Amino acid sequence: AAGVIQSPRHLIKEKRETATLKCYPIPRHDTVYWYQQGPGQDPQFLISFYEKMQSDKGSIPDRFSAQQFSDYHSELNMSSLELGDSALYFCASSLWDWVAGEVYEQYFGPGTRLTVT
Amino acid sequence: DAKTTQPTSMDCAEGRAANLPCNHSTISGNEYVYWYRQIHSQGPQYIIHGLKNNETNEMASLIITEDRKSSTLILPHATLRDTAVYYCIVSVGGFKTIFGAGTRLFVKA
């Protein structure tokens, strides 16, 4: 079965540079989430999108922005990179159930490892 | 979303059942209990979720107490590949998922 695809899998950037991470959800999934996981830490929710609109927001720095496109893929744009941005970035996708009024379980991608030097 | 409390770590012998507890005493009536696990640096993996009834799927069983203030995830026959961090998450099933500090399960041969 198709899974969530993230690209690139590894990215090395220097301080103050910009980075763009891409996420391709499972076909038919309409909701995308972004998480950041620093070394030895638990995943931290950044932001989510439903049907191309931002649906919820967590501890996402102002230097980061994200969007979901008409084909449901999503991109996380990170500017003025700092050493502390070095982390694993996970994207997840799910389906929103209008009848039940809830989202189904999330399926996570393999992550993008960002290293800022 | 309600806060959860889980043991920091647990051991389990291979082939035995692994019972992972979770306390969520402030859970609201419309909040679900979700379990995910993360095997070293891989993306978290959904295991199971429930509202108030016990649930079972091909991976695990979820037992929720009648007052819904705690739950137990049961892996019936743990294998070495079940070694992972297990996260218990309480959520209304919306667009935000807060991962707390999960339980690091070590399955030993």
mmCIF file of C-alpha atoms in Angstrom, chain A residues 31 33 35 37 42-43 45 48 50 55-58 88 90 96 102-103 105-106 108-110 113, chain B residues 32 34 36 38 41-46 49 85 87 92-102:
data_model
loop_
_atom_site.group_PDB
_atom_site.id
_atom_site.type_symbol
_atom_site.label_atom_id
_atom_site.label_comp_id
_atom_site.label_asym_id
_atom_site.label_seq_id
_atom_site.Cartn_x
_atom_site.Cartn_y
_atom_site.Cartn_z
ATOM 1 C CA THR A 31 -5.298 16.229 6.004
ATOM 2 C CA TYR A 33 0.385 17.344 9.702
ATOM 3 C CA TYR A 35 6.010 17.470 13.392
ATOM 4 C CA GLN A 37 11.553 15.878 16.655
ATOM 5 C CA ASP A 42 9.337 13.484 21.541
ATOM 6 C CA PRO A 43 7.638 14.645 18.330
ATOM 7 C CA PHE A 45 3.261 19.215 16.567
ATOM 8 C CA SER A 48 -1.830 20.896 10.127
ATOM 9 C CA TYR A 50 -7.275 20.226 5.907
ATOM 10 C CA SER A 55 -6.593 23.590 10.461
ATOM 11 C CA ASP A 56 -4.487 23.886 13.610
ATOM 12 C CA LYS A 57 -1.206 25.315 14.746
ATOM 13 C CA GLY A 58 1.289 24.267 17.376
ATOM 14 C CA LEU A 88 13.826 15.062 12.216
ATOM 15 C CA PHE A 90 7.837 14.160 10.084
ATOM 16 C CA TRP A 96 -11.388 13.682 7.931
ATOM 17 C CA GLU A 102 -13.274 13.401 13.635
ATOM 18 C CA VAL A 103 -10.075 12.538 11.847
ATOM 19 C CA GLU A 105 -5.601 7.797 12.536
ATOM 20 C CA GLN A 106 -2.484 9.441 11.186
ATOM 21 C CA PHE A 108 3.552 9.055 9.236
ATOM 22 C CA GLY A 109 6.247 9.377 6.617
ATOM 23 C CA PRO A 110 9.868 8.316 7.139
ATOM 24 C CA ARG A 113 16.636 14.716 8.744
ATOM 25 C CA TYR B 32 -10.445 9.275 22.412
ATOM 26 C CA TYR B 34 -4.895 6.748 20.823
ATOM 27 C CA TYR B 36 1.200 5.156 18.583
ATOM 28 C CA GLN B 38 8.011 4.887 17.344
ATOM 29 C CA SER B 41 14.037 7.379 14.486
ATOM 30 C CA GLN B 42 11.304 5.980 12.221
ATOM 31 C CA GLY B 43 8.002 7.776 11.756
ATOM 32 C CA PRO B 44 5.492 7.032 14.525
ATOM 33 C CA GLN B 45 3.131 4.175 13.741
ATOM 34 C CA TYR B 46 -0.555 4.083 14.640
ATOM 35 C CA HIS B 49 -7.628 3.848 19.452
ATOM 36 C CA VAL B 85 8.656 4.075 22.451
ATOM 37 C CA TYR B 87 2.819 6.943 23.158
ATOM 38 C CA VAL B 92 -10.905 14.670 20.464
ATOM 39 C CA GLY B 93 -9.654 13.382 17.140
ATOM 40 C CA GLY B 94 -9.064 16.800 15.710
ATOM 41 C CA PHE B 95 -6.297 18.315 13.693
ATOM 42 C CA LYS B 96 -3.670 18.467 16.440
ATOM 43 C CA THR B 97 -1.838 15.621 18.176
ATOM 44 C CA ILE B 98 0.265 16.240 21.255
ATOM 45 C CA PHE B 99 2.876 13.605 21.987
ATOM 46 C CA GLY B 100 3.865 13.393 25.641
ATOM 47 C CA ALA B 101 6.695 11.392 27.131
ATOM 48 C CA GLY B 102 5.918 7.815 26.182
#
